[in-house]
PDB file of C-alpha atoms in Angstrom:
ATOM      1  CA  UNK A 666      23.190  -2.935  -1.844  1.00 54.00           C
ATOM      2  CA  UNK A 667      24.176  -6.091   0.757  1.00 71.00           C
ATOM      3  CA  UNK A 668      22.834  -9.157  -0.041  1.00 74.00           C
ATOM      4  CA  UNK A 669      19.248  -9.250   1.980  1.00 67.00           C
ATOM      5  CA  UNK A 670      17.132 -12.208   2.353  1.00 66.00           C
ATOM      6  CA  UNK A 671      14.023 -12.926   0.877  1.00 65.00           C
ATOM      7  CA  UNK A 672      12.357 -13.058   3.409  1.00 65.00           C
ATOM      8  CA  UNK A 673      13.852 -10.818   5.466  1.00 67.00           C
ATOM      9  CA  UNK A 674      13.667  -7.873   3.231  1.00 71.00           C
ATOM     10  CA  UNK A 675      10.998  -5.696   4.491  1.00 69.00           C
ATOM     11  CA  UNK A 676      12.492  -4.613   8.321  1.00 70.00           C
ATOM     12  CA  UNK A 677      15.093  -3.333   6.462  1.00 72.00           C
ATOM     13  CA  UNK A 678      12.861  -0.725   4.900  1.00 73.00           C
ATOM     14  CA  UNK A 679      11.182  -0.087   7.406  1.00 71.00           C
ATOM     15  CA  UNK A 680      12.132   4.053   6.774  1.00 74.00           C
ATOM     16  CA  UNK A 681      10.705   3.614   3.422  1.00 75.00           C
ATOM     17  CA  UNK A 682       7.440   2.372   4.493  1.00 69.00           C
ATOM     18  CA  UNK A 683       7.465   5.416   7.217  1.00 70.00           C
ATOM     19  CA  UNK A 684       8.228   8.176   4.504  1.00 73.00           C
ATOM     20  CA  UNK A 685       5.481   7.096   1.832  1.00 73.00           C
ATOM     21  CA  UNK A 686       3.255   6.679   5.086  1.00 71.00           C
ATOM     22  CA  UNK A 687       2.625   3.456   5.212  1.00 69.00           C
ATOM     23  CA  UNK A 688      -1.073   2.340   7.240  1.00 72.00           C
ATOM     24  CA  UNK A 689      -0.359   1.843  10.457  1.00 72.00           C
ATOM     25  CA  UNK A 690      -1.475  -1.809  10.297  1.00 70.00           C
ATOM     26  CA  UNK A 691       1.135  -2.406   7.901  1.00 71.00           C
ATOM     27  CA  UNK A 692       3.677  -0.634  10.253  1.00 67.00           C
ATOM     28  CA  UNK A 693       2.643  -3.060  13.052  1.00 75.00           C
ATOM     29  CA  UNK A 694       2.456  -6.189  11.276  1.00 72.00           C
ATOM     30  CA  UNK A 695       6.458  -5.937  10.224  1.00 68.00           C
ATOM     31  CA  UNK A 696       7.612  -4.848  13.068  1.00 71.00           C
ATOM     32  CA  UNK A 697       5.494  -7.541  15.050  1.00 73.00           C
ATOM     33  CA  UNK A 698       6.711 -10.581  12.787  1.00 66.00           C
ATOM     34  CA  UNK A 699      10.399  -9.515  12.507  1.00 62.00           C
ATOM     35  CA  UNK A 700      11.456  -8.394  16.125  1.00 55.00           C
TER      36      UNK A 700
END
């Protein structure tokens, strides 16, 4: 795997969180903070 920030980790997996169904809050709150 790349090298990935810290804390910049968690948009990258964003799939992941989608295919072990992640709350939707959870969803949100990534893709809020990192776009």
């Amino acid at each position: 795997m790349e090298y990935i920030p810290v804390g910049g980790r968690l948009i990258h997996f964003l799939e992941a969180w989608r295919y072990i169904r992640a709350d939707q809050l959870v969803m949100k709150g990534i893709k809020a903070y990192w776009k």
